[in-house]
mmCIF file of C-alpha atoms in Angstrom:
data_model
loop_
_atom_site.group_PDB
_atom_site.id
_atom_site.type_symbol
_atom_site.label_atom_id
_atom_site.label_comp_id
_atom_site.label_asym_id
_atom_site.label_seq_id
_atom_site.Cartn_x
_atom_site.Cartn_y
_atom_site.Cartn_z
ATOM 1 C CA UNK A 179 3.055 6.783 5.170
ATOM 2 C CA UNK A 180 1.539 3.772 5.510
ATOM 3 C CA UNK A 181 0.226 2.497 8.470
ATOM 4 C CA UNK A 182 -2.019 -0.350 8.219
ATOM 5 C CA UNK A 183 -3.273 -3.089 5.481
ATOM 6 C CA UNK A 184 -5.738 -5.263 5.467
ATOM 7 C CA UNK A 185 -6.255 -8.292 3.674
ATOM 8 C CA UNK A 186 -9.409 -10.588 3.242
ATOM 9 C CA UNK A 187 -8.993 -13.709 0.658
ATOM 10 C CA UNK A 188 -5.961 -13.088 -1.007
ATOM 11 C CA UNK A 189 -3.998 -15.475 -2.317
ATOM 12 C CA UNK A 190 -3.459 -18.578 0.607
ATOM 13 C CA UNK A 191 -4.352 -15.586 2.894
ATOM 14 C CA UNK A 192 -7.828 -16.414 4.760
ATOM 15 C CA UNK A 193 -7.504 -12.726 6.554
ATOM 16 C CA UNK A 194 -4.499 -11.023 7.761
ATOM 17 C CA UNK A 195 -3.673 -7.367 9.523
ATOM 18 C CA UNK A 196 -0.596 -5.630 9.291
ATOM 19 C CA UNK A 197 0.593 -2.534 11.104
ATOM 20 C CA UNK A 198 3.654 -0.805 9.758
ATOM 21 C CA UNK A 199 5.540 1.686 12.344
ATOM 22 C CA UNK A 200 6.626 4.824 11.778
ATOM 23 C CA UNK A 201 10.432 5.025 9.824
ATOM 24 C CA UNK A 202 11.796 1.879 8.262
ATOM 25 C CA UNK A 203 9.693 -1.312 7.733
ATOM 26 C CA UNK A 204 11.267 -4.414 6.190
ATOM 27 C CA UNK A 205 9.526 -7.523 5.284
ATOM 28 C CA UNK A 206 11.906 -10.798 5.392
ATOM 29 C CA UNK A 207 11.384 -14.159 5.481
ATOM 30 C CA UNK A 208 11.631 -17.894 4.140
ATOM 31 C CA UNK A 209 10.656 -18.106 0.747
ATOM 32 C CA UNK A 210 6.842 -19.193 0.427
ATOM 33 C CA UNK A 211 6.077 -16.885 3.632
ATOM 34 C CA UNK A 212 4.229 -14.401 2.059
ATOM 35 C CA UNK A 213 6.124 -11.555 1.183
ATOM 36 C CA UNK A 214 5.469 -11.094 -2.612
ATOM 37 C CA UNK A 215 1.672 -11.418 -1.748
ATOM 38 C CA UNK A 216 2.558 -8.698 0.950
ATOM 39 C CA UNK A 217 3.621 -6.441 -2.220
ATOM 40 C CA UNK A 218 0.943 -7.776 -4.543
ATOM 41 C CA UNK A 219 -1.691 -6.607 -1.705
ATOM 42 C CA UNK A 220 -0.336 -3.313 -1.931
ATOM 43 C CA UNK A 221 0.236 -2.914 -5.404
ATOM 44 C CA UNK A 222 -3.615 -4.172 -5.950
ATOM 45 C CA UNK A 223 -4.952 -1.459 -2.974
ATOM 46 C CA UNK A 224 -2.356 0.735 -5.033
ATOM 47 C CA UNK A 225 -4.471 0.423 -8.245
ATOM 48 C CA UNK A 226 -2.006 -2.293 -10.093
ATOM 49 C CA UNK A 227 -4.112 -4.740 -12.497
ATOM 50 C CA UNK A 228 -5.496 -7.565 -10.867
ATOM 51 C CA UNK A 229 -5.709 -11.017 -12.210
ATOM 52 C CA UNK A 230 -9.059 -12.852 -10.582
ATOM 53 C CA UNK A 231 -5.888 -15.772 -9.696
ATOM 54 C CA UNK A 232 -5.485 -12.788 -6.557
ATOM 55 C CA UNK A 233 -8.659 -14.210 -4.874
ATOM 56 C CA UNK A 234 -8.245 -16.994 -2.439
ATOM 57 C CA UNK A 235 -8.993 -20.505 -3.754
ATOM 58 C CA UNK A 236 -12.531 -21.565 -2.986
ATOM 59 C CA UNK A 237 -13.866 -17.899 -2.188
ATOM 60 C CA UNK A 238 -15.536 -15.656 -4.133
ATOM 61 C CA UNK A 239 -13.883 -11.845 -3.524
ATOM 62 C CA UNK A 240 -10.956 -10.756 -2.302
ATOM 63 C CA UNK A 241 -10.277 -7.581 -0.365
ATOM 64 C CA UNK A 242 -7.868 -5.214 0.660
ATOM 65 C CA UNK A 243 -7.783 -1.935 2.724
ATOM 66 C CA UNK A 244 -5.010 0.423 3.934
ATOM 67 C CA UNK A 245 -4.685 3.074 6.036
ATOM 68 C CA UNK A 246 -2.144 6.234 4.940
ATOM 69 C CA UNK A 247 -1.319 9.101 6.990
ATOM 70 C CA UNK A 248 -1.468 12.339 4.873
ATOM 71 C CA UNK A 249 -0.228 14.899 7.136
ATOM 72 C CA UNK A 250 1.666 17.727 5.145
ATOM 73 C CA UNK A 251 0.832 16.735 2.126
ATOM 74 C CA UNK A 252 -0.912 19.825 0.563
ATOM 75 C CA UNK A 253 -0.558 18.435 -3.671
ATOM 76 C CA UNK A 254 -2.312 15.068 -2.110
ATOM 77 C CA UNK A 255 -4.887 17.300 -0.513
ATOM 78 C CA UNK A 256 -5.346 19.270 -3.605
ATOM 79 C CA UNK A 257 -5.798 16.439 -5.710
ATOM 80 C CA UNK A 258 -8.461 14.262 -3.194
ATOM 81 C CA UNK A 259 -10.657 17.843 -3.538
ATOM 82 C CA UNK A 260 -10.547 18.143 -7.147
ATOM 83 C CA UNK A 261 -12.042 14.931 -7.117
ATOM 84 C CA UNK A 262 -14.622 15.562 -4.500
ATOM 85 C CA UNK A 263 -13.064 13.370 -1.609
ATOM 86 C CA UNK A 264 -12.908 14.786 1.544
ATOM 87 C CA UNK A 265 -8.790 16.030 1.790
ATOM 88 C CA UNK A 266 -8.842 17.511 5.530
ATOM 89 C CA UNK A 267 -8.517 14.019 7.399
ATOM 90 C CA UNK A 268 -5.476 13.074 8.737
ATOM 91 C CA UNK A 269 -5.898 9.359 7.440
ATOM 92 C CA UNK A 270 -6.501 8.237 3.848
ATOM 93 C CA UNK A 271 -8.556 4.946 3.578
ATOM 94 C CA UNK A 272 -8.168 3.279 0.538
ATOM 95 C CA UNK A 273 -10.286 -0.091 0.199
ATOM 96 C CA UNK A 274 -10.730 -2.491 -2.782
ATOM 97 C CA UNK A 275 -12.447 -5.377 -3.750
ATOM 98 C CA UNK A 276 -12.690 -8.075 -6.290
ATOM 99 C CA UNK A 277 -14.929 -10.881 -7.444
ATOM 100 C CA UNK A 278 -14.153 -14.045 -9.628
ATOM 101 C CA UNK A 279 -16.701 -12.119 -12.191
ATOM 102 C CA UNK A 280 -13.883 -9.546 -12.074
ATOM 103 C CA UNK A 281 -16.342 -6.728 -10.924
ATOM 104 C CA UNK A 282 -15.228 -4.592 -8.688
ATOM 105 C CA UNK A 283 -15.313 -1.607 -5.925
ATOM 106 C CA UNK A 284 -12.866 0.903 -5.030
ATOM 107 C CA UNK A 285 -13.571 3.590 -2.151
ATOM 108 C CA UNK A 286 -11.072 6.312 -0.479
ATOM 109 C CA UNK A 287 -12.536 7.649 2.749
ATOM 110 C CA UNK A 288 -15.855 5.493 2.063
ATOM 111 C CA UNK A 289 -16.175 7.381 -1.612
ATOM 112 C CA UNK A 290 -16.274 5.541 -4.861
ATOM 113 C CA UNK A 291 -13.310 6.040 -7.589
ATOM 114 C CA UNK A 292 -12.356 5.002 -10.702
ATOM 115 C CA UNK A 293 -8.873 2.702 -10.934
ATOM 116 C CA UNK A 294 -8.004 6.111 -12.982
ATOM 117 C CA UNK A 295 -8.946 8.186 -9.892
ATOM 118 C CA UNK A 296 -7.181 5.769 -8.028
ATOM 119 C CA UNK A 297 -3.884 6.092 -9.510
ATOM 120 C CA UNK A 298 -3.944 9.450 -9.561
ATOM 121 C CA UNK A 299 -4.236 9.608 -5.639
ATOM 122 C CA UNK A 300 -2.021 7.042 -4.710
ATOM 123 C CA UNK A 301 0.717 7.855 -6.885
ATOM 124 C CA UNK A 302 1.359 10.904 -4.755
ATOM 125 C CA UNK A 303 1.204 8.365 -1.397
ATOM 126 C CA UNK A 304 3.658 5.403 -2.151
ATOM 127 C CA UNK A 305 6.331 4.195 -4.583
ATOM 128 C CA UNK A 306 6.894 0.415 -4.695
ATOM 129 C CA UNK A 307 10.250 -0.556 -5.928
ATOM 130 C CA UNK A 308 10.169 -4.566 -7.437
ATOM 131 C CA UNK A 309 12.178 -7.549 -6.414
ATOM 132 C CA UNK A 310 16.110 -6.549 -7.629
ATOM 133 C CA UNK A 311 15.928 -2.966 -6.510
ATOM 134 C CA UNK A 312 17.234 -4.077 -3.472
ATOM 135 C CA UNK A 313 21.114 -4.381 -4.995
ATOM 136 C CA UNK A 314 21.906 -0.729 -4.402
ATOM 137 C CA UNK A 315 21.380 -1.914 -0.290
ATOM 138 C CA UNK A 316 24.932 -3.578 -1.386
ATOM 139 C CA UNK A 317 27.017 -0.641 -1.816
ATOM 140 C CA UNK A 318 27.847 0.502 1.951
ATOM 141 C CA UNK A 319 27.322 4.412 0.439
ATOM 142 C CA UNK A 320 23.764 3.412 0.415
ATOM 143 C CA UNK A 321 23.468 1.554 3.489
ATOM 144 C CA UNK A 322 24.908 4.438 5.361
ATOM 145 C CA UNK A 323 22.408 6.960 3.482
ATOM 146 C CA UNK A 324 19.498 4.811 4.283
ATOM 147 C CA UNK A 325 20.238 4.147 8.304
ATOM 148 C CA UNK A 326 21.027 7.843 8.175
ATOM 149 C CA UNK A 327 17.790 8.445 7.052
ATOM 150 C CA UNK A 328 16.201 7.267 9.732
ATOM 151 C CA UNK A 329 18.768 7.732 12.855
ATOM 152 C CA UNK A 330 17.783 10.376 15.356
ATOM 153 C CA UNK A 331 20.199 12.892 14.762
ATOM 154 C CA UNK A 332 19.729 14.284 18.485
ATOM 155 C CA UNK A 333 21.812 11.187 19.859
ATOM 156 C CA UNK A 334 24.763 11.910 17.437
#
């Protein structure tokens, strides 16, 4: 799950913090607010392709980290010690920067990685779903299954 993200020159963002709860977070908001750099952030911290146009205008890098918590998740642990990465913390730490130059630095839990290393990792951590996946929210079957999902049964 993901808990935390930060964000250092991105886009119009000067810095920014974001703590997600536990269960269902939602981002809404005017249009212009910041959403879509929201999911860009993540995508880039993710391992998407970044486009130097990501770094702040007037700055030099960019920089995003977040914070996952792995608990139970013995393929994710598997995978961090193949690659020599410390898998017996509780938290994942996943950090990446950019510079106009386009060089760059990726780190989980403070070690250096490869985007291809990267990927690896964090596609067993998060899937981000793009801008019209939202229309199956319309069918009230799905609405139900997703509150469901996150209702605590014991009240019932």
């Amino acid at each position: 799950m993901l808990k935390s993200l930060e964000l250092k020159n991105i886009a119009l963002i000067d810095e920014a913090s974001v703590v997600f709860d536990d269960g269902l977070n939602v981002l809404s908001g005017e249009t212009g607010s910041g959403k879509s750099v929201l999911i860009d952030s993540i995508n880039f911290v993710l391992g998407a392709k970044a486009e130097k146009t990501m770094i702040r205008y007037g700055e030099n890098q960019c920089s995003a980290t977040a914070v996952f918590s792995v608990d139970d998740r013995p393929m994710l642990r598997e995978t961090l010690i193949s690659l020599g990465i410390d898998g017996d913390e509780e938290e994942l730490i996943v950090s990446r920067k950019m510079s106009v130059d386009q060089k760059g630095s990726i780190r989980v839990n403070g070690m250096p990685v490869t985007s291809a290393m990267l990927r690896k990792i964090t596609s067993l951590l998060v899937d981000v779903h793009g801008q019209s996946d939202h229309f199956s929210l319309l069918s009230e079957g799905e609405q139900l299954r997703v509150v469901d999902c996150f209702c605590d049964r014991s009240l019932q």
